[in-house]
Amino acid sequence: MSDDLPVIPHIIDGEEVESLEPAYFEDINPYTREPRARVALGTQRDAERAIDSARRAFDTGPWPRMGYAARATVLHRLADLMESKAEELGMADTLDMGKPIALTTHHDVPRSARNFRFFADHAALSTGDQLPMDTGHHGYSLFEPAGVVAAISPWNFPLMLETWKVAPALAWGNTVVLKPAEDTPASAHLLGRLAFEAGMPPGVLNVVQGFGPNAPGEALTRSPKVDRITFTGESGTGRIIAAAAAKNLVPVSLELGGKGANIVFDDADMSTAVEWSAKAIFTNSGQVCLAGSRIYAHVSVFDEFVERLVATAEAMRFGDPTHPDTELGPLASKEHYAKVMSYFDVLVEEGGTLHTGGPGDGWAVRPSVVTNVPLTGRMCREEIFGPIAVVVPFTTEEEVVGHANDTRYGLNAILFTENLSRAHRVSARLRAGTVWVNCFFVRDLRAPFGGVGDSGVGREGGNFSREFFTEPKAVVMAIDRG
Ligand code: NAD
């Protein structure tokens, strides 16, 4: 590994530090396929050092004690800094994982800043319950910070998902150890630096770099000094983390994989359906937990839908993710490229038809549209996490609700219809954490976000994040009635 590469260290206790036993791993740019940085290779001991720092900052430092309004001031200042450094933060994710700059700098970074603004205000404006009791007592509730939060995040929306965890945890007075995904270390590091610039005391936000198993990720999930674990990643990893957390009875929030159903009814506005269906499966090269990857199109519109989806896929601008006009970049890593490519072999085994797409240059996969695959086969059932749209015809509403719910996942579903009653009726019947009607990816940060089945445990967002990142307390007082 070249010594000329810039180094991405840990941030522990307010300092940029190397690992206790200094070692590094390469941060690869998936577009150039060249290393772009050396990253501190954290061990379990480095994670423990970060946990100890967060523990001290929580047990004796000012952050949990300074009050919501004072914390909100720091968090808004952090959001200001993030907005002023949007190009740098966006480029960090673009170079780490190949997501086009149009999405990182102009979508993920503003949303990440908004995560801080929203949760800062939410915590500052939240009220507990007042419970006047007819027994001669008065009750009320308080939301107290939970303690040390371990936040473990994936590589597909690096900064956005990190801040989705870190912002509410901090707003509610907790201290945090963040472990970004090993493929995307850079934006978390910048976030940790900006937090200090914004005035956050040492130890409040620690960032430890490295891998999951037998590494910092695992140490965070096994530590008895951690009070909450918030994890986003694969369902299999979620199972391992839930088992580790159970040993110490630490509450976990798990946001996991998905295989979103996208239903196009015969009464849909076809332009809306095609436009949003393409976005739902091709954005970020399909590396989206919420991707609408199982498309069910009514038989009467099936051919037209497929034809128009193919045309949309073929018109997408594909290439260098640092170019402002690029819509699709490479997949995030060589390993992930190999995984997605293996599904073209599955497609052949299942006798499916590839209408457009297939491999691109380097680690890229072109937006692909597939039909003629069995409902019970792997193309229809597994999370491919790539830009491959599987389209299946259906005949009746009853039938398609059955198809949509026939999955171990349940993160989200999408439906396109101009029939209002059908929209409500089907939304209610779909087993999913979020249902979008005639749109996709629109989020209100107050809404519950999470999944059913293998897509997760718990909900985050608004009051749901408050419940997770605090210890709600009841106080009951006797009143001397005189
Ligand atoms: P992953 O599970 O491989 O890794 C996620 C994080 O967990 C990484 O930081 C990794 O280092 C860490 N990790 C791995 N093994 C661990 C262990 N044993 N103990 C502790 N930490 C460990 O997931 P990924 O490949 O980075 O992300 C893609 C997955 O994330 C997809 O399945 C996708 O659907 C899911 N995802 C879900 C949501 C959601 O909100 N539900 C959002 C984005 C991504």
Short mmCIF file of C-alpha atoms and ligand atoms in Angstrom, two decimals:
data_model
loop_
_atom_site.label_atom_id
_atom_site.label_comp_id
_atom_site.label_asym_id
_atom_site.label_seq_id
_atom_site.Cartn_x
_atom_site.Cartn_y
_atom_site.Cartn_z
CA MET A 1 0.00 0.00 0.00
CA SER A 2 1.47 3.36 -1.02
CA ASP A 3 2.55 5.68 1.80
CA ASP A 4 1.65 8.64 -0.43
CA LEU A 5 -2.06 8.10 0.01
CA PRO A 6 -3.90 10.39 2.43
CA VAL A 7 -4.76 8.79 5.77
CA ILE A 8 -8.25 8.55 7.27
CA PRO A 9 -7.77 8.09 11.03
CA HIS A 10 -10.25 7.35 13.82
CA ILE A 11 -11.72 10.19 15.85
CA ILE A 12 -11.66 9.24 19.52
CA ASP A 13 -12.06 11.58 22.47
CA GLY A 14 -11.72 14.64 20.31
CA GLU A 15 -8.48 13.51 18.67
CA GLU A 16 -7.61 12.12 15.26
CA VAL A 17 -5.79 8.93 16.18
CA GLU A 18 -4.22 5.89 14.58
CA SER A 19 -5.14 2.38 15.70
CA LEU A 20 -3.45 1.19 18.90
CA GLU A 21 -1.51 -1.20 16.68
CA PRO A 22 -1.10 1.04 13.63
CA ALA A 23 -2.31 -0.70 10.48
CA TYR A 24 -4.32 0.42 7.45
CA PHE A 25 -6.64 -0.82 4.75
CA GLU A 26 -7.20 0.66 1.32
CA ASP A 27 -10.16 2.83 0.44
CA ILE A 28 -10.84 2.04 -3.23
CA ASN A 29 -12.53 4.40 -5.69
CA PRO A 30 -14.85 2.01 -7.59
CA TYR A 31 -14.88 4.16 -10.74
CA THR A 32 -11.09 4.36 -11.21
CA ARG A 33 -10.61 1.06 -9.30
CA GLU A 34 -7.56 2.71 -7.69
CA PRO A 35 -6.90 3.21 -3.97
CA ARG A 36 -7.67 6.75 -2.89
CA ALA A 37 -6.80 6.67 0.83
CA ARG A 38 -5.35 4.56 3.63
CA VAL A 39 -7.83 4.00 6.41
CA ALA A 40 -6.97 3.22 10.03
CA LEU A 41 -7.67 -0.48 10.49
CA GLY A 42 -9.46 -0.50 13.82
CA THR A 43 -9.47 -3.53 16.10
CA GLN A 44 -11.85 -4.44 18.90
CA ARG A 45 -9.47 -2.60 21.28
CA ASP A 46 -9.88 0.60 19.27
CA ALA A 47 -13.64 0.25 19.52
CA GLU A 48 -13.33 -0.23 23.28
CA ARG A 49 -11.23 2.92 23.49
CA ALA A 50 -13.97 4.81 21.63
CA ILE A 51 -16.67 3.32 23.87
CA ASP A 52 -14.72 4.38 26.97
CA SER A 53 -14.46 7.89 25.59
CA ALA A 54 -18.20 8.04 24.88
CA ARG A 55 -18.91 6.54 28.32
CA ARG A 56 -16.84 9.26 30.07
CA ALA A 57 -18.46 11.99 28.01
CA PHE A 58 -21.88 10.66 28.95
CA ASP A 59 -21.24 9.96 32.63
CA THR A 60 -19.35 13.13 33.50
CA GLY A 61 -19.33 15.49 30.49
CA PRO A 62 -21.56 18.47 29.72
CA TRP A 63 -23.44 17.11 26.68
CA PRO A 64 -26.21 15.12 28.42
CA ARG A 65 -26.61 17.91 31.01
CA MET A 66 -26.61 21.07 28.92
CA GLY A 67 -30.26 20.91 27.88
CA TYR A 68 -32.07 20.57 24.58
CA ALA A 69 -31.82 24.18 23.48
CA ALA A 70 -28.05 24.39 23.99
CA ARG A 71 -27.57 21.09 22.16
CA ALA A 72 -29.84 22.28 19.35
CA THR A 73 -27.61 25.34 18.88
CA VAL A 74 -24.56 23.11 18.37
CA LEU A 75 -26.44 20.74 16.06
CA HIS A 76 -27.74 23.61 13.90
CA ARG A 77 -24.19 24.96 13.71
CA LEU A 78 -23.08 21.53 12.54
CA ALA A 79 -25.82 21.55 9.89
CA ASP A 80 -24.61 25.00 8.74
CA LEU A 81 -21.08 23.67 8.43
CA MET A 82 -22.27 20.63 6.50
CA GLU A 83 -24.14 22.83 4.06
CA SER A 84 -21.10 25.04 3.61
CA LYS A 85 -18.96 21.95 2.91
CA ALA A 86 -21.55 20.17 0.75
CA GLU A 87 -19.17 19.73 -2.18
CA GLU A 88 -16.46 18.13 -0.03
CA LEU A 89 -18.86 15.86 1.86
CA GLY A 90 -20.64 14.85 -1.34
CA MET A 91 -17.37 14.14 -3.12
CA ALA A 92 -16.24 11.95 -0.22
CA ASP A 93 -19.18 9.58 -0.75
CA THR A 94 -18.93 9.82 -4.55
CA LEU A 95 -15.27 8.80 -4.56
CA ASP A 96 -15.81 6.10 -1.93
CA MET A 97 -18.77 4.34 -3.53
CA GLY A 98 -19.34 5.72 -7.04
CA LYS A 99 -22.67 7.40 -6.38
CA PRO A 100 -23.08 10.33 -8.79
CA ILE A 101 -22.28 13.73 -7.38
CA ALA A 102 -25.76 14.91 -8.39
CA LEU A 103 -27.10 12.54 -5.74
CA THR A 104 -24.48 12.96 -3.01
CA THR A 105 -23.84 16.72 -3.00
CA HIS A 106 -27.34 17.71 -4.07
CA HIS A 107 -29.46 15.14 -2.26
CA ASP A 108 -27.71 13.17 0.47
CA VAL A 109 -25.76 16.06 2.00
CA PRO A 110 -28.71 18.49 2.25
CA ARG A 111 -30.83 15.68 3.69
CA SER A 112 -28.05 14.85 6.18
CA ALA A 113 -27.94 18.47 7.36
CA ARG A 114 -31.73 18.38 7.60
CA ASN A 115 -31.48 15.28 9.82
CA PHE A 116 -29.56 17.41 12.34
CA ARG A 117 -31.90 20.38 12.06
CA PHE A 118 -35.03 18.24 12.34
CA PHE A 119 -33.95 16.19 15.37
CA ALA A 120 -32.42 19.22 17.13
CA ASP A 121 -35.79 21.00 16.88
CA HIS A 122 -37.77 17.87 17.57
CA ALA A 123 -35.95 17.25 20.84
CA ALA A 124 -36.08 20.91 21.84
CA LEU A 125 -39.82 21.15 21.15
CA SER A 126 -40.91 17.73 22.42
CA THR A 127 -43.08 17.62 25.50
CA GLY A 128 -43.75 14.77 27.87
CA ASP A 129 -47.18 13.90 29.17
CA GLN A 130 -48.86 15.58 32.13
CA LEU A 131 -51.07 13.11 34.00
CA PRO A 132 -53.23 14.72 36.67
CA MET A 133 -54.53 11.70 38.62
CA ASP A 134 -57.81 11.50 40.48
CA THR A 135 -56.11 9.69 43.36
CA GLY A 136 -54.54 12.86 44.72
CA HIS A 137 -51.36 12.46 42.75
CA HIS A 138 -49.79 14.19 39.78
CA GLY A 139 -47.85 12.27 37.18
CA TYR A 140 -45.65 13.34 34.31
CA SER A 141 -43.16 11.79 31.92
CA LEU A 142 -39.58 12.70 31.13
CA PHE A 143 -37.37 11.60 28.24
CA GLU A 144 -33.88 11.01 29.54
CA PRO A 145 -30.91 10.17 27.33
CA ALA A 146 -30.23 6.44 27.10
CA GLY A 147 -26.43 6.63 27.36
CA VAL A 148 -23.80 5.45 24.89
CA VAL A 149 -25.14 4.71 21.42
CA ALA A 150 -23.34 2.43 18.97
CA ALA A 151 -24.25 3.37 15.39
CA ILE A 152 -23.23 0.91 12.67
CA SER A 153 -24.00 1.92 9.12
CA PRO A 154 -23.85 0.58 5.54
CA TRP A 155 -22.15 1.94 2.43
CA ASN A 156 -25.09 2.73 0.16
CA PHE A 157 -26.14 6.10 1.65
CA PRO A 158 -23.10 6.67 3.85
CA LEU A 159 -23.52 10.17 5.26
CA MET A 160 -27.30 10.18 5.08
CA LEU A 161 -27.77 7.00 7.10
CA GLU A 162 -25.03 7.88 9.57
CA THR A 163 -26.72 11.18 10.33
CA TRP A 164 -30.14 9.49 10.51
CA LYS A 165 -28.74 7.69 13.57
CA VAL A 166 -26.27 10.19 14.98
CA ALA A 167 -28.57 13.23 14.82
CA PRO A 168 -31.42 11.94 17.04
CA ALA A 169 -28.98 10.18 19.36
CA LEU A 170 -27.09 13.44 19.95
CA ALA A 171 -30.18 15.65 20.05
CA TRP A 172 -31.54 13.56 22.91
CA GLY A 173 -28.29 13.93 24.89
CA ASN A 174 -26.59 10.62 24.21
CA THR A 175 -22.96 10.14 23.24
CA VAL A 176 -22.08 8.09 20.17
CA VAL A 177 -19.57 5.73 18.67
CA LEU A 178 -20.13 5.64 14.92
CA LYS A 179 -18.69 2.86 12.81
CA PRO A 180 -19.12 3.62 9.11
CA ALA A 181 -19.00 0.84 6.55
CA GLU A 182 -15.46 -0.14 5.60
CA ASP A 183 -16.10 0.81 1.95
CA THR A 184 -17.15 4.37 2.84
CA PRO A 185 -15.00 5.78 5.64
CA ALA A 186 -14.44 9.33 4.38
CA SER A 187 -17.69 11.24 5.00
CA ALA A 188 -18.01 9.89 8.56
CA HIS A 189 -14.52 11.17 9.25
CA LEU A 190 -15.40 14.61 7.89
CA LEU A 191 -18.60 14.59 9.96
CA GLY A 192 -16.59 13.86 13.12
CA ARG A 193 -14.28 16.79 12.37
CA LEU A 194 -17.13 19.17 11.66
CA ALA A 195 -18.80 18.17 14.94
CA PHE A 196 -15.80 19.56 16.85
CA GLU A 197 -15.77 22.67 14.72
CA ALA A 198 -19.42 23.14 15.67
CA GLY A 199 -18.51 23.01 19.36
CA MET A 200 -19.28 19.44 20.33
CA PRO A 201 -17.26 18.38 23.39
CA PRO A 202 -14.65 15.59 23.03
CA GLY A 203 -16.01 12.08 23.32
CA VAL A 204 -19.56 13.00 22.29
CA LEU A 205 -19.14 11.77 18.69
CA ASN A 206 -16.42 9.19 18.15
CA VAL A 207 -15.79 7.64 14.74
CA VAL A 208 -14.02 4.31 14.64
CA GLN A 209 -12.95 2.87 11.29
CA GLY A 210 -12.71 -0.77 10.30
CA PHE A 211 -14.65 -3.93 9.62
CA GLY A 212 -17.51 -5.80 11.30
CA PRO A 213 -16.78 -9.42 12.32
CA ASN A 214 -13.89 -9.80 14.83
CA ALA A 215 -13.37 -6.08 14.46
CA PRO A 216 -14.79 -2.77 15.78
CA GLY A 217 -18.33 -3.55 14.57
CA GLU A 218 -18.53 -6.72 16.61
CA ALA A 219 -16.92 -5.09 19.67
CA LEU A 220 -19.60 -2.40 19.65
CA THR A 221 -22.35 -5.02 19.72
CA ARG A 222 -20.80 -7.03 22.55
CA SER A 223 -19.85 -4.26 24.96
CA PRO A 224 -21.75 -4.05 28.26
CA LYS A 225 -20.88 -0.32 28.29
CA VAL A 226 -23.13 0.38 25.29
CA ASP A 227 -26.79 1.29 25.97
CA ARG A 228 -28.29 1.30 22.46
CA ILE A 229 -27.31 -0.25 19.14
CA THR A 230 -28.69 1.23 15.95
CA PHE A 231 -27.77 -0.76 12.88
CA THR A 232 -28.52 -0.50 9.19
CA GLY A 233 -27.32 -3.23 6.88
CA GLU A 234 -28.04 -6.73 5.69
CA SER A 235 -30.66 -8.90 7.36
CA GLY A 236 -28.08 -11.62 8.11
CA THR A 237 -25.84 -9.12 9.91
CA GLY A 238 -28.89 -7.84 11.78
CA ARG A 239 -29.50 -11.35 13.13
CA ILE A 240 -25.91 -11.60 14.39
CA ILE A 241 -26.12 -8.18 16.02
CA ALA A 242 -29.47 -8.90 17.68
CA ALA A 243 -28.00 -12.09 19.16
CA ALA A 244 -24.92 -10.24 20.45
CA ALA A 245 -27.04 -7.45 21.94
CA ALA A 246 -29.32 -9.95 23.67
CA LYS A 247 -26.47 -11.02 25.95
CA ASN A 248 -26.42 -7.59 27.60
CA LEU A 249 -30.13 -6.91 27.03
CA VAL A 250 -29.23 -3.86 24.95
CA PRO A 251 -32.13 -2.51 22.85
CA VAL A 252 -31.46 -2.67 19.12
CA SER A 253 -32.95 -0.85 16.18
CA LEU A 254 -32.44 -2.81 12.99
CA GLU A 255 -33.02 -1.34 9.52
CA LEU A 256 -32.35 -4.22 7.16
CA GLY A 257 -32.73 -5.44 3.61
CA GLY A 258 -35.68 -5.23 1.27
CA LYS A 259 -37.25 -6.52 -1.94
CA GLY A 260 -39.84 -3.83 -2.49
CA ALA A 261 -42.96 -4.67 -4.49
CA ASN A 262 -43.95 -2.08 -7.06
CA ILE A 263 -47.48 -2.56 -8.42
CA VAL A 264 -48.60 -0.91 -11.64
CA PHE A 265 -52.38 -1.20 -11.99
CA ASP A 266 -54.20 -0.96 -15.31
CA ASP A 267 -55.63 2.43 -14.32
CA ALA A 268 -52.21 3.93 -13.52
CA ASP A 269 -50.99 7.09 -15.19
CA MET A 270 -48.40 5.33 -17.30
CA SER A 271 -45.93 8.23 -17.54
CA THR A 272 -45.91 8.60 -13.74
CA ALA A 273 -45.58 4.85 -13.26
CA VAL A 274 -42.67 4.50 -15.69
CA GLU A 275 -40.81 7.56 -14.43
CA TRP A 276 -41.03 6.59 -10.75
CA SER A 277 -40.52 2.87 -11.34
CA ALA A 278 -37.27 3.64 -13.17
CA LYS A 279 -36.13 5.91 -10.32
CA ALA A 280 -37.13 3.32 -7.76
CA ILE A 281 -34.93 0.61 -9.20
CA PHE A 282 -32.12 2.41 -11.05
CA THR A 283 -31.26 5.30 -8.70
CA ASN A 284 -27.90 4.72 -7.00
CA SER A 285 -27.50 1.74 -9.35
CA GLY A 286 -30.20 -0.11 -7.44
CA GLN A 287 -28.13 -0.09 -4.25
CA VAL A 288 -31.13 1.08 -2.28
CA CYS A 289 -32.83 -0.89 0.49
CA LEU A 290 -36.12 0.67 -0.63
CA ALA A 291 -35.63 -0.22 -4.30
CA GLY A 292 -38.80 -1.17 -6.14
CA SER A 293 -37.12 -4.30 -7.43
CA ARG A 294 -40.16 -6.58 -7.90
CA ILE A 295 -42.42 -4.86 -10.39
CA TYR A 296 -45.90 -6.32 -10.93
CA ALA A 297 -47.57 -4.79 -14.00
CA HIS A 298 -51.18 -5.54 -14.91
CA VAL A 299 -51.39 -7.83 -18.00
CA SER A 300 -53.27 -5.22 -19.98
CA VAL A 301 -50.43 -2.68 -19.62
CA PHE A 302 -47.53 -5.11 -19.24
CA ASP A 303 -46.05 -4.82 -22.75
CA GLU A 304 -46.38 -1.06 -22.86
CA PHE A 305 -44.85 -0.71 -19.39
CA VAL A 306 -41.87 -2.94 -20.19
CA GLU A 307 -41.24 -1.15 -23.48
CA ARG A 308 -41.28 2.28 -21.82
CA LEU A 309 -39.16 1.13 -18.86
CA VAL A 310 -36.58 -0.23 -21.31
CA ALA A 311 -36.56 3.08 -23.20
CA THR A 312 -36.10 5.01 -19.94
CA ALA A 313 -33.30 2.67 -18.83
CA GLU A 314 -31.49 3.08 -22.14
CA ALA A 315 -31.70 6.87 -21.97
CA MET A 316 -30.01 7.10 -18.57
CA ARG A 317 -26.67 8.89 -18.51
CA PHE A 318 -24.09 6.45 -17.36
CA GLY A 319 -20.44 7.10 -16.50
CA ASP A 320 -18.06 9.12 -14.32
CA PRO A 321 -19.84 9.76 -11.01
CA THR A 322 -17.93 13.01 -10.44
CA HIS A 323 -19.50 14.49 -13.58
CA PRO A 324 -22.56 16.61 -12.70
CA ASP A 325 -24.72 15.11 -15.49
CA THR A 326 -24.08 11.46 -14.65
CA GLU A 327 -27.15 9.58 -13.46
CA LEU A 328 -25.59 6.16 -12.87
CA GLY A 329 -22.10 5.28 -11.68
CA PRO A 330 -20.38 1.96 -10.98
CA LEU A 331 -21.37 -0.40 -8.18
CA ALA A 332 -19.73 0.36 -4.87
CA SER A 333 -17.05 -2.33 -4.82
CA LYS A 334 -15.55 -5.24 -6.71
CA GLU A 335 -17.21 -7.73 -4.33
CA HIS A 336 -20.60 -6.15 -4.77
CA TYR A 337 -20.16 -6.01 -8.56
CA ALA A 338 -19.42 -9.75 -8.55
CA LYS A 339 -22.53 -10.41 -6.45
CA VAL A 340 -24.82 -8.41 -8.76
CA MET A 341 -23.28 -9.94 -11.89
CA SER A 342 -23.93 -13.43 -10.52
CA TYR A 343 -27.66 -12.74 -10.89
CA PHE A 344 -27.27 -12.68 -14.70
CA ASP A 345 -26.30 -16.37 -14.36
CA VAL A 346 -29.35 -16.93 -12.17
CA LEU A 347 -31.44 -15.24 -14.86
CA VAL A 348 -30.18 -17.72 -17.45
CA GLU A 349 -30.81 -20.66 -15.06
CA GLU A 350 -34.34 -19.43 -14.51
CA GLY A 351 -34.97 -19.09 -18.26
CA GLY A 352 -35.65 -15.35 -17.99
CA THR A 353 -35.45 -12.67 -20.68
CA LEU A 354 -33.05 -9.72 -20.51
CA HIS A 355 -34.62 -6.83 -22.47
CA THR A 356 -31.81 -4.37 -21.88
CA GLY A 357 -28.79 -3.92 -19.61
CA GLY A 358 -26.06 -6.31 -18.51
CA PRO A 359 -22.46 -5.50 -17.63
CA GLY A 360 -21.04 -2.01 -18.24
CA ASP A 361 -17.43 -0.84 -18.10
CA GLY A 362 -15.32 -1.61 -15.03
CA TRP A 363 -17.51 -2.45 -12.03
CA ALA A 364 -20.62 -1.00 -13.62
CA VAL A 365 -23.90 -2.73 -14.43
CA ARG A 366 -26.18 -1.04 -16.95
CA PRO A 367 -29.83 -0.52 -15.98
CA SER A 368 -31.41 -3.87 -16.74
CA VAL A 369 -34.98 -4.99 -17.35
CA VAL A 370 -35.88 -8.64 -16.91
CA THR A 371 -39.08 -10.64 -17.51
CA ASN A 372 -40.21 -14.29 -17.66
CA VAL A 373 -38.78 -15.30 -14.31
CA PRO A 374 -40.67 -17.56 -11.89
CA LEU A 375 -42.37 -15.92 -8.92
CA THR A 376 -40.75 -18.40 -6.59
CA GLY A 377 -37.27 -18.09 -8.12
CA ARG A 378 -34.26 -16.22 -6.81
CA MET A 379 -34.66 -13.22 -9.16
CA CYS A 380 -38.06 -12.51 -7.63
CA ARG A 381 -37.16 -13.35 -4.05
CA GLU A 382 -33.62 -12.23 -3.28
CA GLU A 383 -32.32 -8.73 -2.66
CA ILE A 384 -30.03 -8.22 -5.65
CA PHE A 385 -29.07 -4.66 -4.63
CA GLY A 386 -28.27 -3.72 -8.21
CA PRO A 387 -29.98 -1.96 -11.14
CA ILE A 388 -32.02 -4.98 -12.23
CA ALA A 389 -35.78 -4.53 -12.57
CA VAL A 390 -37.76 -7.78 -12.55
CA VAL A 391 -41.19 -7.30 -14.16
CA VAL A 392 -44.01 -9.85 -13.70
CA PRO A 393 -47.58 -9.67 -15.07
CA PHE A 394 -50.68 -10.00 -12.87
CA THR A 395 -54.43 -10.07 -13.45
CA THR A 396 -56.38 -9.21 -10.30
CA GLU A 397 -55.91 -6.98 -7.27
CA GLU A 398 -56.33 -9.99 -4.97
CA GLU A 399 -53.63 -11.89 -6.82
CA VAL A 400 -51.10 -9.05 -6.80
CA VAL A 401 -51.55 -8.32 -3.10
CA GLY A 402 -50.72 -12.00 -2.54
CA HIS A 403 -47.59 -11.71 -4.69
CA ALA A 404 -46.46 -8.51 -3.00
CA ASN A 405 -46.82 -9.99 0.48
CA ASP A 406 -45.21 -13.29 -0.44
CA THR A 407 -41.73 -12.27 0.73
CA ARG A 408 -39.61 -12.57 3.83
CA TYR A 409 -38.94 -8.83 3.57
CA GLY A 410 -41.35 -5.98 4.22
CA LEU A 411 -39.55 -2.67 4.07
CA ASN A 412 -41.66 -0.82 1.54
CA ALA A 413 -44.06 -1.11 -1.37
CA ILE A 414 -45.05 1.22 -4.18
CA LEU A 415 -48.30 1.32 -6.13
CA PHE A 416 -49.53 3.23 -9.13
CA THR A 417 -53.25 3.71 -9.58
CA GLU A 418 -55.65 6.58 -10.28
CA ASN A 419 -58.38 4.84 -8.25
CA LEU A 420 -58.47 6.44 -4.80
CA SER A 421 -60.34 3.63 -3.08
CA ARG A 422 -57.97 1.06 -4.50
CA ALA A 423 -54.99 3.13 -3.34
CA HIS A 424 -56.25 3.12 0.25
CA ARG A 425 -57.48 -0.48 0.15
CA VAL A 426 -54.25 -1.94 -1.20
CA SER A 427 -52.01 0.27 0.98
CA ALA A 428 -53.76 -1.13 4.04
CA ARG A 429 -53.28 -4.72 2.88
CA LEU A 430 -49.57 -4.54 2.04
CA ARG A 431 -47.25 -5.90 4.68
CA ALA A 432 -44.59 -3.18 4.60
CA GLY A 433 -43.20 -0.39 6.77
CA THR A 434 -43.80 2.28 4.11
CA VAL A 435 -46.18 2.39 1.14
CA TRP A 436 -45.79 5.02 -1.57
CA VAL A 437 -48.70 5.75 -3.90
CA ASN A 438 -47.86 7.38 -7.25
CA CYS A 439 -44.48 8.50 -5.91
CA PHE A 440 -41.29 7.12 -4.36
CA PHE A 441 -38.71 8.04 -1.69
CA VAL A 442 -40.67 11.03 -0.38
CA ARG A 443 -40.01 11.21 3.35
CA ASP A 444 -41.47 13.16 6.23
CA LEU A 445 -38.94 12.84 9.04
CA ARG A 446 -41.78 12.61 11.57
CA ALA A 447 -43.07 9.40 9.97
CA PRO A 448 -42.19 5.93 11.24
CA PHE A 449 -39.43 4.36 9.16
CA GLY A 450 -38.54 0.69 9.35
CA GLY A 451 -39.50 -2.72 8.14
CA VAL A 452 -41.54 -5.81 8.76
CA GLY A 453 -40.14 -9.37 8.86
CA ASP A 454 -36.54 -9.65 7.70
CA SER A 455 -36.53 -5.94 6.87
CA GLY A 456 -36.04 -4.91 10.45
CA VAL A 457 -36.97 -4.49 14.06
CA GLY A 458 -38.35 -1.21 15.38
CA ARG A 459 -39.00 2.13 13.77
CA GLU A 460 -36.99 5.35 13.64
CA GLY A 461 -38.11 8.88 12.75
CA GLY A 462 -39.77 11.60 14.84
CA ASN A 463 -41.23 10.27 18.07
CA PHE A 464 -40.10 6.75 17.16
CA SER A 465 -36.46 7.86 17.35
CA ARG A 466 -37.24 9.58 20.63
CA GLU A 467 -38.60 6.33 22.08
CA PHE A 468 -35.49 4.46 21.01
CA PHE A 469 -32.80 6.93 21.99
CA THR A 470 -34.23 7.84 25.40
CA GLU A 471 -35.27 6.18 28.62
CA PRO A 472 -38.78 7.49 29.16
CA LYS A 473 -39.39 7.96 32.88
CA ALA A 474 -42.63 8.35 34.84
CA VAL A 475 -42.69 10.61 37.91
CA VAL A 476 -45.66 10.40 40.29
CA MET A 477 -46.07 12.89 43.16
CA ALA A 478 -48.47 12.87 46.02
CA ILE A 479 -50.28 16.17 46.38
CA ASP A 480 -51.25 17.33 49.81
CA ARG A 481 -54.89 18.21 49.22
CA GLY A 482 -54.98 20.30 52.39
P1 NAD B 1 -23.60 -5.20 5.99
O1 NAD B 1 -24.57 -5.82 6.92
O2 NAD B 1 -22.63 -6.05 5.29
O3 NAD B 1 -22.72 -4.11 6.76
C1 NAD B 1 -23.30 -3.01 7.43
C2 NAD B 1 -22.38 -2.56 8.53
O4 NAD B 1 -22.29 -3.59 9.52
C3 NAD B 1 -20.94 -2.27 8.10
O5 NAD B 1 -20.49 -1.14 8.82
C4 NAD B 1 -20.20 -3.53 8.54
O6 NAD B 1 -18.84 -3.31 8.81
C5 NAD B 1 -20.94 -3.88 9.81
N1 NAD B 1 -20.88 -5.28 10.20
C6 NAD B 1 -20.78 -6.37 9.41
N2 NAD B 1 -20.77 -7.50 10.16
C7 NAD B 1 -20.87 -7.12 11.46
C8 NAD B 1 -20.91 -7.80 12.70
N3 NAD B 1 -20.85 -9.13 12.78
N4 NAD B 1 -21.03 -7.08 13.84
C9 NAD B 1 -21.11 -5.73 13.79
N5 NAD B 1 -21.06 -5.02 12.64
C10 NAD B 1 -20.95 -5.70 11.49
O7 NAD B 1 -24.48 -4.35 4.97
P2 NAD B 1 -23.98 -3.51 3.71
O8 NAD B 1 -23.58 -4.46 2.64
O9 NAD B 1 -23.00 -2.47 4.15
O10 NAD B 1 -25.31 -2.73 3.31
C11 NAD B 1 -26.24 -3.20 2.40
C12 NAD B 1 -27.46 -3.74 3.11
O11 NAD B 1 -28.02 -2.72 3.94
C13 NAD B 1 -28.57 -4.16 2.18
O12 NAD B 1 -29.13 -5.36 2.63
C14 NAD B 1 -29.59 -3.03 2.32
O13 NAD B 1 -30.91 -3.37 2.02
C15 NAD B 1 -29.42 -2.67 3.75
N6 NAD B 1 -29.92 -1.31 3.99
C16 NAD B 1 -31.06 -1.16 4.72
C17 NAD B 1 -31.58 0.12 4.93
C18 NAD B 1 -32.82 0.34 5.72
O14 NAD B 1 -33.08 1.48 6.09
N7 NAD B 1 -33.60 -0.68 6.03
C19 NAD B 1 -30.91 1.23 4.39
C20 NAD B 1 -29.75 1.01 3.65
C21 NAD B 1 -29.25 -0.27 3.46
#
